[in-house]
Each structure stands twice: as C-alpha cells, then as structure tokens.
Amino acid sequence: MHKLIWLFILVLTTSLVNAQELNESEIKKTRNIQELLISNPEKAHSEALKISQSKSKLFSFFGYYYIANYHYNKSDFAYSKQLLVALIKKIEKSDLPKSSKMYKNLIGMCVNKIFYIHKNLGEYDAALMYLEHYKNSVADNHFNEQYGLVKIALGDYVDGISILKKELKNSQHHKLGVGEKKVMNKKLFADKYNIIGEAYQKYYIQSKKIVYLDSANLYFNVAAKMMLEDNFQPEYTKALLCMREAKSAALAGNYFKSLSLYRERKKYPTIKENIRTEQLFDLGMADCFHHLNQVDSALYYCKKYIKNYQTTKVSKENLLMAYNIMTQCYNEKNDNKNAYLHAQKSLELIQSIGGIKNNSLNFLHNYDLSKIKEASNKVITSKNYFKISLFGILIILALVIYSFYYYHKVQKEKHIRFLKIIQHLREAKVIKADTSQITKIEPQPKQIIDDEIIEKIAIGLKKIEQKETFLDPNFKLAFVAKKLNTNTAYLSQYFNQVMQKSFSEYTQELRIQYVLQKLIDTPYFRKYTLQAIAEEVGYKDATTFVRVFKRQTGLTPNYYIEKLKDTE
C-alpha cells in the first residue's frame, strides 16, 4: 500500500514537472514558427493558431504569443498588445511557479513585445511602466537591454550604449537550444548590433562627433556580415545596410551620397513587403530632396510616408519630421495655405509628444522640437499683416545681435578664466618644486582643537596629497581619519575651523587640480572620454565630474581641453 502511494506521488510529481517544460517536439515546432514569421508569415500564423488550441496549456501559451507576434509584424499594434495583455493574465493565473524559468521566460517574452510596441509608438513612459511593473518577473538580460533602449530614446546615450554593449557581450556565448538554428541565433545578435549602431547615430545628432557615425556604420556592417555569411535574406539584409548607411551620410551632411544610397532601393524590391522599412526609405529620400532644394520630390516622398503612417502609426518623431519638411517645402513654393496647415499639424504633434519629455526626444537629421516649433510659428504668423512680420523680424534681429554680443562676452570671460587657471597651475608647480616644507597652519580665533593635533593632521594630509590618495573612489572622511590615525570629529573640525572649508570642497579642489595639471602634462589624457577621466579621479559618473569641474573652474572640461589643444 505504501509503495502504491509513493508510486502515485512520483507519477504526480513527474507530470507536474513535465507540465512546466515543453517536450523536444514542441520546442522544435515553436522554433519553426519563429523562423516562419520571417520567411512565410501566413504559414507561421496558421501553425500558431493550431498550437494555441493544444491541450497542453503551456504549449498553447506559445501559440498565443506567436499569433500576437504575427500581428506585431503586420503593424497591428493595438490588437497585438490586446493579445499579449490577455496572455500575461493567463500565464499569471496558471499553475506555473512564479520563480520558475519557464514562467519568467513567458512573461519576459510578452513584456518584451509590449515594450517594443510602445517604443515604436514613441510612448516611452508606457514602455517604462511595463518594465518597472514586471521587473521581478523578467530575466535580467531582457530588463537591462530594454532599460538601455529607453535611456537612448530619452537622450542618455553614454549610459544607454554602455548597457547595450554589456548585454551584447554577456549574450555572445549562449549555446544553441533544442531545435534552434545557428542562423536564427546569429540574427538575434545581428539585431543587437544594429540597435547599437542606431544609438550611435542618435548620439552623433547630440554631439556632432563624426567618430560616432563611423562607429554606427561599423556595427551595421558587422550585423550585415553575420547575416550574409549564412545567406540569410541577402536581398533584405543588403537593403537595410544601404538604408542605414544612407542615414549616416545624411547626418554627416552628404546628401548627394545619401540620396544615391537611398536610390539603391530599386535593386531590392523585397522592401515593399515590409511597410515600415519602405517608410524609412521614403522619409530619408524626402529629407535629402529637401536639403537639395528639390521641393516637389521632397513633397512626393513625404506624402508617401504619411500615407503609410496611417497603417503603421510608428514613430511620432518621424511623422513630425515629415510635417516639418512639408511646411518648409510649401513655404518655398509660396503655398501659404498648405504651409500653414502643416505648421499647425507640427505644433499639435509637438503638444502630444510634450508629455514624454520633449527636450529628450531626438529626431532624424537633427530636427529638434524647438526649431520645428519656431519654424511652424513663423509660417503661421506670416498670415498676419506685414507690420507684424516686420516687427517680428526686428525683434529676431535684435535677439541675434544681443546673442552674438552675449556669446562673445561669455567666450572672453571663459578665456580669461582659462588663462588664470594656466597661470595658477604654473605658479603652483614652481612653489611645489621649490619647497618640501609643511606650511604651518596659523590657529584660527574660534578653534577648539589642540595645536599638536592640527600639526599632525596637516602633515598627514600633505603626505596623502603627495601620494595622490584622493583619487581613490573611497576617499571619504572616515577613510582619511583612519589613514591619519585620528577620528572623524577632529578631522571634520580641522577642515571647518582651520582650513575654512568642508571635506567635500577639499576633495573636489584636489581632484580638479589634478585633472587640470594632468591635461596639460599628458596630451593623450585629453583623448579620454569624460567618463574615463571621471573614473580616473574617483568619480563614478561623468555627470558628477562635469558638475564639480564647472563649479571649481567656471568652465566645462570639454572647453578646457579644446583650449589646451588650441594653445599647442
């Protein structure tokens, strides 16, 4: 009897474990659908429908997921999200343990797709909401990668790109799963390379450093090479590479080259099967024609883009760019009615985007919201009387003149600050070379610590400064007190009463003086990124370093470095 009970428990346990995993045949079927979604979407949809009716609840979940995927690829985002939200609820109500790998994988897949739906629609706040809500149910690699994408979308390129690169590096050695083809695994990584490349293009818009466009093109070519090595959709892969390199050329201001690359689309009729890719070609060509003063052609491709936008609804930023190009083109054609109409549409769209941090959204080819808004308002107000326009021009002219004057005044003040810093550093270097004595600290009137302790601390601090211990990230009050064999109370009093500054101010002065001198003495140090320089002097992030540097010197690190280069 006991044996029968134990046998029953064993069978029940085994069945429960098996219910939490797909068998080999089921895994192969899901892998096959995954591939068919790219090569034969309709067949993939048919197979997914069959799986969704499976008696195995777990297997049916994958069927529902790939049905949602099919509609996502068709740009039917609303229905795709509806299916995914319903699927998440089914998964949460199922018997799958919340801590199991399968539960996290399924939730992660659904949240990942919902994330991309909101990202494509420019709804970054909603994308973040899903990430935060399901953070504990999503695998770390998925969460980190998506968080990096949001950071990039909101303008934090340094941190965002760093996160994506880290996740790419950590994912490169994954083994192939059951039924997984090598080429599909390579496509996964090619997509990651392309995402990083696109991030570098956006970073260029902010920084104007051509090296970021070079980095973008490098990542695009690595991704294309990975796909072409296995002859995976060669025509579509070449078309995407061509489109991405065309965008880089346009960002660099080479619109002839960019247009030539966009026109290569004729070689790749397969792009017509992907409406979102066709949209990007149309918008890119419209932008090039606009900058090359071919107004009618620019309008033609903008209209094509807007027509397809009614289907995809992808990227409000790109739609805003199309409206802005049309506003400028109609303005050049003296078609005031249409110029006014599209200027109004631009302003309405800016208002709808406004809730998602306008100043953080970057557009293709450096079309920022403020410039578009200014141009749109100018077109709208041009319908008013000539006197109003003339008055506006005079105001703008006055602002330009004042801005010019103010800019040069600020630059002159910065240059004077720069020269004073250089002179101070030279004098400090001479003094340092001429004396090895400890400067005696004169007691302050309200001082309450002993003179012997003051002398001991002064000597100790001098040694710490000579050893450059202040570069240690752990250089805190308790750390220094321990080094000097004293307590934090005495040390804090020493800084406040004797040195007349806080420990934080003391540390900042030492670190910034170190950076200022090293940038003079060591030219290669100027090539470091601000993040690298920050870490060199004990700061965890570039933002803190830049803030401290500016507070101490009145200049930005970039300005100081550029001036050093100019003086050589």
XYZ file of C-alpha atoms in Angstrom:
568
model
C 0.000 0.000 0.000
C 2.799 2.412 0.938
C 4.608 1.531 -2.273
C 1.482 2.399 -4.300
C 1.182 5.754 -2.538
C 4.812 6.582 -3.194
C 4.431 5.487 -6.814
C 1.357 7.743 -7.186
C 3.263 10.719 -5.674
C 6.202 10.058 -8.011
C 3.962 9.969 -11.090
C 2.102 13.105 -9.974
C 5.382 14.963 -9.294
C 6.791 13.891 -12.671
C 3.670 15.061 -14.501
C 3.789 18.436 -12.725
C 7.456 18.896 -13.634
C 6.746 17.922 -17.250
C 3.841 20.378 -17.333
C 6.344 23.132 -16.626
C 8.529 22.278 -19.621
C 7.960 21.793 -23.352
C 8.986 18.442 -24.788
C 11.520 18.264 -27.614
C 8.859 18.017 -30.338
C 7.026 21.076 -29.002
C 10.250 23.081 -28.778
C 11.072 22.270 -32.412
C 7.599 23.395 -33.505
C 7.958 26.745 -31.725
C 11.411 27.250 -33.259
C 9.955 26.503 -36.692
C 7.182 29.094 -36.235
C 9.790 31.615 -35.108
C 11.631 31.142 -38.393
C 8.437 31.110 -40.485
C 7.446 34.510 -39.072
C 10.322 35.874 -41.153
C 10.214 33.650 -44.247
C 6.481 32.783 -44.504
C 4.343 34.852 -42.068
C 0.981 33.442 -43.195
C 2.083 29.845 -42.643
C 3.539 30.861 -39.261
C 0.156 32.342 -38.306
C -1.638 29.156 -39.339
C 0.743 26.968 -37.296
C 0.475 29.279 -34.280
C -3.335 29.045 -34.372
C -3.081 25.234 -34.235
C -0.707 25.334 -31.256
C -2.967 27.812 -29.395
C -5.673 25.093 -29.379
C -3.302 22.494 -27.870
C -4.458 20.505 -24.836
C -1.119 21.380 -23.232
C -1.759 24.750 -21.602
C 1.948 25.597 -21.638
C 2.278 24.769 -25.348
C -0.844 26.815 -26.124
C 0.753 29.868 -24.466
C 3.453 29.832 -27.147
C 0.770 29.608 -29.840
C -0.951 32.743 -28.496
C 2.404 34.509 -28.263
C 3.301 33.865 -31.909
C -0.177 34.950 -33.055
C 0.483 38.270 -31.275
C 3.917 38.351 -32.920
C 2.338 37.919 -36.353
C 0.076 40.942 -35.811
C 3.016 42.931 -34.407
C 4.973 42.333 -37.625
C 1.912 43.490 -39.579
C 1.991 46.760 -37.565
C -1.380 45.959 -35.999
C -0.041 47.095 -32.642
C -3.356 47.620 -30.862
C -4.545 44.049 -31.490
C -1.096 42.601 -30.806
C -0.981 44.334 -27.412
C -4.525 43.184 -26.623
C -3.481 39.557 -27.234
C -0.283 39.931 -25.184
C -2.036 41.518 -22.180
C -4.617 38.718 -22.216
C -1.815 36.128 -22.458
C 0.024 37.628 -19.463
C -3.151 37.265 -17.387
C -3.465 33.594 -18.441
C 0.167 32.922 -17.538
C -0.229 34.614 -14.141
C -3.343 32.533 -13.367
C -1.683 29.281 -14.477
C -0.052 26.698 -12.213
C 3.441 27.732 -13.293
C 5.547 28.678 -10.226
C 6.365 32.391 -10.298
C 10.028 31.616 -9.623
C 10.361 29.054 -12.438
C 12.492 29.746 -15.522
C 9.569 28.966 -17.852
C 7.285 31.489 -16.107
C 9.945 34.213 -16.350
C 10.653 33.365 -19.993
C 6.987 33.577 -20.981
C 6.336 36.803 -19.061
C 9.617 38.206 -20.383
C 8.658 37.424 -23.995
C 5.275 39.147 -23.630
C 6.618 42.210 -21.804
C 9.447 42.469 -24.337
C 6.972 42.634 -27.227
C 4.673 45.103 -25.420
C 7.759 47.209 -24.678
C 8.608 47.393 -28.382
C 5.011 48.246 -29.276
C 5.114 51.313 -27.003
C 8.663 52.170 -28.070
C 7.684 52.111 -31.752
C 4.746 54.368 -30.986
C 7.015 56.775 -29.085
C 5.203 56.043 -25.811
C 8.356 55.677 -23.712
C 6.542 56.374 -20.470
C 4.219 53.400 -21.059
C 7.187 51.229 -22.063
C 8.912 52.130 -18.797
C 5.748 51.415 -16.835
C 5.644 47.824 -18.114
C 9.352 47.359 -17.435
C 9.045 48.570 -13.867
C 5.860 46.614 -13.168
C 7.303 43.303 -14.365
C 10.904 43.892 -13.355
C 10.953 40.954 -10.924
C 9.287 38.635 -13.439
C 11.581 39.409 -16.363
C 15.052 37.938 -16.829
C 17.812 40.445 -16.023
C 19.273 40.430 -19.544
C 15.884 41.385 -21.064
C 15.249 44.100 -18.478
C 18.725 45.655 -18.786
C 18.627 45.704 -22.574
C 15.199 47.346 -22.671
C 16.193 49.830 -19.966
C 19.208 50.733 -22.110
C 16.918 51.318 -25.102
C 14.720 53.694 -23.099
C 17.790 55.595 -21.886
C 18.870 56.047 -25.513
C 15.372 57.098 -26.558
C 15.408 59.754 -23.819
C 18.858 61.057 -24.727
C 21.146 59.311 -22.215
C 23.425 57.834 -24.885
C 26.559 57.194 -22.819
C 24.794 55.033 -20.246
C 22.353 53.526 -22.764
C 25.017 52.380 -25.225
C 27.156 51.081 -22.355
C 24.236 48.911 -21.124
C 23.556 47.535 -24.624
C 27.224 46.691 -25.184
C 27.428 44.941 -21.830
C 24.339 42.837 -22.588
C 25.703 42.014 -26.048
C 28.986 40.855 -24.550
C 27.259 38.734 -21.912
C 24.988 37.100 -24.503
C 27.555 36.126 -27.118
C 28.376 32.690 -25.716
C 24.859 31.322 -25.398
C 24.606 27.758 -26.676
C 22.010 26.805 -29.281
C 18.795 25.464 -27.775
C 16.872 22.401 -28.886
C 15.730 22.833 -32.481
C 17.344 26.283 -32.751
C 19.165 27.003 -35.999
C 22.501 28.743 -35.926
C 21.344 31.405 -38.388
C 18.390 32.386 -36.163
C 20.741 32.734 -33.215
C 23.031 34.920 -35.338
C 20.066 37.057 -36.381
C 19.367 37.736 -32.707
C 22.877 39.148 -32.285
C 22.778 40.982 -35.626
C 19.670 42.812 -34.374
C 21.575 43.824 -31.239
C 24.465 45.188 -33.345
C 22.029 47.204 -35.470
C 20.350 48.661 -32.368
C 23.744 49.852 -31.069
C 24.536 51.310 -34.496
C 21.278 53.287 -34.486
C 22.071 54.515 -30.967
C 25.427 55.872 -32.205
C 23.613 57.739 -34.994
C 21.404 59.433 -32.403
C 24.472 60.170 -30.258
C 26.029 61.935 -33.254
C 22.998 64.240 -33.523
C 23.678 65.377 -29.963
C 27.489 65.526 -30.063
C 28.343 66.204 -33.753
C 31.407 63.961 -33.376
C 31.960 62.134 -36.670
C 33.542 59.199 -34.827
C 30.064 58.142 -33.691
C 28.878 57.825 -37.288
C 31.942 55.694 -38.000
C 31.013 53.516 -35.023
C 27.415 53.275 -36.263
C 28.491 52.116 -39.723
C 30.926 49.635 -38.182
C 28.144 47.986 -36.163
C 25.802 47.977 -39.179
C 28.406 46.218 -41.324
C 29.177 43.627 -38.650
C 25.452 42.829 -38.417
C 25.069 42.550 -42.207
C 28.154 40.345 -42.498
C 26.756 37.947 -39.878
C 23.567 37.512 -41.925
C 25.215 37.352 -45.356
C 27.677 34.680 -44.234
C 24.729 32.288 -43.938
C 22.902 33.767 -46.949
C 20.016 34.770 -44.649
C 17.593 37.054 -46.516
C 20.531 38.534 -48.504
C 18.408 40.979 -50.503
C 16.635 42.420 -47.451
C 19.863 42.462 -45.409
C 21.662 44.486 -48.117
C 18.683 46.845 -48.389
C 18.741 47.551 -44.621
C 22.514 48.150 -44.659
C 22.095 50.540 -47.581
C 19.331 52.437 -45.751
C 21.331 52.740 -42.530
C 24.498 53.943 -44.299
C 22.356 56.442 -46.238
C 21.104 57.882 -42.961
C 24.690 58.209 -41.670
C 25.667 60.066 -44.854
C 22.697 62.443 -44.460
C 23.557 63.089 -40.814
C 27.080 63.996 -41.935
C 25.579 66.490 -44.414
C 26.498 64.497 -47.553
C 23.018 64.490 -49.095
C 24.184 63.541 -52.607
C 25.793 60.364 -51.293
C 22.820 59.684 -49.034
C 20.321 60.055 -51.893
C 22.429 57.795 -54.090
C 22.307 55.090 -51.394
C 18.554 55.513 -50.845
C 18.001 55.116 -54.598
C 19.594 51.677 -54.381
C 16.148 50.593 -53.148
C 15.317 49.742 -56.770
C 17.688 46.781 -56.520
C 15.771 45.394 -53.543
C 12.035 45.031 -54.339
C 11.693 42.912 -51.188
C 11.434 46.081 -49.056
C 7.889 46.566 -50.403
C 6.929 43.562 -48.287
C 7.870 45.495 -45.137
C 5.885 48.710 -44.896
C 7.984 50.127 -42.020
C 11.219 49.716 -43.976
C 9.625 51.337 -47.032
C 8.574 54.250 -44.824
C 12.154 54.864 -43.695
C 13.377 54.886 -47.297
C 10.628 57.369 -48.231
C 11.348 59.700 -45.306
C 15.104 59.531 -45.918
C 14.671 60.444 -49.589
C 12.262 63.269 -48.690
C 14.877 64.692 -46.319
C 17.624 64.507 -48.968
C 15.469 66.129 -51.670
C 14.503 68.872 -49.208
C 18.148 69.699 -48.465
C 18.988 69.565 -52.185
C 16.160 72.065 -52.894
C 14.122 69.607 -54.976
C 10.822 70.631 -53.429
C 8.362 68.587 -55.492
C 10.288 65.353 -54.983
C 10.532 66.017 -51.233
C 6.758 66.552 -51.060
C 6.087 63.377 -53.073
C 8.042 61.155 -50.674
C 6.631 62.898 -47.590
C 3.107 62.164 -48.816
C 4.052 58.519 -49.404
C 5.431 58.322 -45.874
C 2.315 59.894 -44.305
C 0.013 57.583 -46.258
C 1.815 54.520 -44.866
C 1.894 56.090 -41.388
C -1.885 55.730 -41.255
C -1.263 51.963 -41.251
C 1.812 51.632 -39.014
C 1.478 54.608 -36.598
C 5.201 54.077 -35.900
C 7.330 56.963 -34.594
C 5.689 60.309 -33.929
C 9.147 61.858 -34.214
C 9.448 60.719 -37.839
C 5.931 61.975 -38.585
C 6.897 65.341 -37.096
C 9.943 65.399 -39.361
C 7.704 64.742 -42.402
C 5.317 67.557 -41.401
C 8.232 69.931 -40.910
C 9.721 69.123 -44.347
C 6.320 69.704 -45.933
C 5.916 73.020 -44.085
C 9.277 74.230 -45.406
C 8.623 72.969 -48.940
C 5.170 74.578 -49.200
C 6.644 77.762 -47.807
C 9.273 77.758 -50.580
C 6.502 77.234 -53.156
C 4.597 80.206 -51.625
C 1.688 77.856 -50.949
C 0.702 79.623 -47.734
C -2.437 77.570 -47.180
C -0.646 74.196 -47.091
C 2.376 75.642 -45.280
C 0.057 76.965 -42.564
C -1.852 73.654 -42.392
C 1.288 71.530 -41.874
C 2.793 74.049 -39.455
C -0.343 73.668 -37.337
C -0.055 69.870 -37.542
C 3.559 70.133 -36.371
C 2.583 72.199 -33.350
C -0.288 69.864 -32.459
C 2.043 66.866 -32.690
C 4.665 68.588 -30.545
C 1.974 69.193 -27.930
C 1.011 65.488 -27.942
C 4.668 64.472 -27.604
C 5.230 67.038 -24.857
C 4.171 64.743 -22.042
C 7.066 62.406 -22.859
C 9.828 64.955 -22.228
C 10.122 66.980 -25.417
C 13.714 68.003 -24.785
C 14.835 64.349 -24.651
C 13.376 63.157 -27.964
C 15.821 63.195 -30.865
C 14.798 63.201 -34.487
C 16.368 62.050 -37.745
C 18.825 64.602 -39.096
C 18.853 66.985 -36.123
C 15.259 68.245 -36.301
C 14.715 69.219 -32.684
C 11.343 70.318 -31.377
C 12.286 73.901 -30.621
C 13.478 74.553 -34.175
C 10.393 72.968 -35.714
C 8.142 74.904 -33.352
C 9.906 78.151 -34.219
C 9.652 77.469 -37.959
C 5.988 76.442 -37.692
C 5.071 79.545 -35.690
C 6.856 81.691 -38.243
C 4.752 80.260 -41.067
C 1.524 80.687 -39.087
C 2.254 84.287 -38.118
C 3.195 85.094 -41.745
C -0.543 85.181 -42.461
C -0.781 88.326 -40.342
C -0.156 91.882 -41.549
C 3.202 92.990 -42.941
C 3.828 95.289 -39.971
C 3.582 92.413 -37.522
C 6.026 90.384 -39.622
C 8.418 93.325 -39.846
C 8.159 93.878 -36.091
C 8.902 90.176 -35.540
C 11.936 90.346 -37.829
C 13.271 93.363 -35.926
C 12.827 91.530 -32.613
C 14.618 88.477 -34.000
C 17.397 90.678 -35.387
C 17.790 92.361 -32.012
C 17.903 88.980 -30.298
C 20.529 87.748 -32.783
C 22.682 90.833 -32.210
C 22.322 90.520 -28.437
C 23.034 86.779 -28.614
C 26.132 87.466 -30.709
C 27.326 90.079 -28.212
C 26.493 87.881 -25.216
C 28.187 84.848 -26.779
C 31.435 86.724 -27.369
C 31.283 88.260 -23.897
C 30.910 84.803 -22.341
C 33.696 83.397 -24.525
C 36.002 86.241 -23.492
C 35.243 85.618 -19.809
C 35.882 81.902 -20.268
C 39.200 82.618 -21.980
C 40.272 84.889 -19.096
C 39.327 82.137 -16.620
C 41.321 79.652 -18.689
C 44.435 81.876 -18.703
C 44.156 82.410 -14.932
C 43.954 78.645 -14.375
C 47.050 78.043 -16.510
C 48.946 80.817 -14.691
C 47.880 79.449 -11.294
C 48.995 75.926 -12.231
C 52.413 77.194 -13.369
C 52.893 79.128 -10.130
C 51.779 76.146 -8.046
C 54.229 73.905 -9.895
C 57.123 76.298 -9.175
C 56.200 76.518 -5.485
C 55.914 72.720 -5.278
C 59.352 72.334 -6.846
C 60.975 74.928 -4.581
C 59.732 73.769 -1.198
C 59.292 70.487 0.611
C 58.373 72.071 3.927
C 54.956 71.728 5.501
C 53.273 75.111 5.595
C 52.463 75.927 9.170
C 48.740 76.454 9.753
C 48.029 79.541 11.843
C 45.427 78.840 14.587
C 42.018 80.443 13.983
C 40.374 82.542 16.745
C 37.466 80.124 17.404
C 39.496 76.953 17.104
C 38.893 74.349 19.815
C 41.281 71.551 18.793
C 44.832 71.240 20.060
C 47.779 72.704 18.090
C 49.594 69.361 18.152
C 46.583 67.642 16.562
C 46.413 70.403 13.939
C 50.088 69.907 13.040
C 49.682 66.121 12.972
C 46.668 66.342 10.644
C 48.369 68.922 8.389
C 51.466 66.709 7.966
C 49.315 63.654 7.352
C 47.198 65.407 4.728
C 50.331 66.618 2.962
C 51.575 63.046 2.656
C 48.160 61.911 1.393
C 48.216 64.664 -1.235
C 51.727 63.670 -2.343
C 50.650 60.030 -2.737
C 47.503 61.188 -4.619
C 45.326 59.053 -2.351
C 42.479 61.479 -3.025
C 41.961 59.747 -6.420
C 40.581 56.702 -4.624
C 36.753 56.488 -5.024
C 36.615 55.560 -1.300
C 38.324 58.817 -0.278
C 35.817 59.793 2.402
C 36.127 61.454 5.814
C 36.228 58.129 7.700
C 38.782 56.746 5.234
C 41.128 59.725 5.753
C 40.618 59.726 9.527
C 41.736 56.119 9.644
C 44.784 56.916 7.499
C 45.756 59.753 9.870
C 45.062 57.694 12.986
C 42.539 60.218 14.256
C 38.754 60.390 14.487
C 36.196 61.959 12.137
C 35.121 64.553 14.706
C 38.636 66.080 14.951
C 39.136 65.839 11.199
C 35.811 67.500 10.456
C 36.651 70.312 12.921
C 40.055 70.710 11.282
C 38.506 71.307 7.850
C 35.700 73.559 9.087
C 37.683 75.684 11.566
C 41.289 75.585 10.338
C 41.008 75.200 6.578
C 37.702 77.087 6.472
C 36.198 74.594 4.006
C 34.323 71.305 4.102
C 35.982 67.951 3.481
C 33.951 67.670 0.271
C 35.260 71.025 -1.001
C 38.811 69.966 -0.110
C 38.464 66.710 -2.054
C 36.926 68.426 -5.082
C 39.743 71.008 -5.191
C 42.437 68.320 -5.105
C 40.822 66.192 -7.789
C 40.110 69.060 -10.171
C 43.618 70.497 -9.710
C 44.977 67.043 -10.513
C 42.884 66.861 -13.709
C 43.806 70.387 -14.784
C 47.522 69.672 -14.423
C 47.408 66.210 -15.976
C 45.563 67.505 -19.044
C 48.457 69.939 -19.543
C 51.273 67.480 -18.838
C 49.825 64.412 -20.580
C 48.312 65.172 -24.032
C 46.998 61.625 -24.568
C 44.835 62.077 -21.428
C 42.791 64.625 -23.430
C 41.585 61.826 -25.712
C 39.872 60.029 -22.828
C 36.089 60.158 -22.588
C 34.650 62.266 -19.772
C 33.512 59.035 -18.109
C 37.085 57.682 -18.192
C 38.510 60.939 -16.782
C 35.843 60.939 -14.069
C 36.754 57.405 -13.007
C 40.453 58.322 -13.076
C 39.889 60.909 -10.321
C 37.468 58.929 -8.180
C 34.037 59.848 -9.544
C 31.619 57.117 -10.593
C 29.954 59.062 -13.385
C 30.767 61.829 -15.844
C 27.788 63.962 -14.792
C 29.111 64.464 -11.244
C 32.624 65.142 -12.554
C 31.426 67.781 -15.052
C 29.327 69.493 -12.354
C 32.281 69.648 -9.907
C 34.713 70.739 -12.648
C 32.429 73.603 -13.689
C 31.862 74.670 -10.054
C 35.620 74.757 -9.394
C 36.756 76.418 -12.648
C 33.739 78.113 -14.210
C 34.480 76.101 -17.375
C 33.383 72.773 -18.796
C 36.002 70.011 -19.221
C 35.423 69.987 -22.996
C 36.096 73.727 -23.251
C 39.295 73.421 -21.188
C 40.549 70.520 -23.315
C 39.793 72.308 -26.600
C 41.596 75.463 -25.399
C 44.640 73.380 -24.435
C 44.690 71.939 -27.959
C 44.430 75.437 -29.451
C 47.388 76.722 -27.408
C 49.745 73.981 -28.618
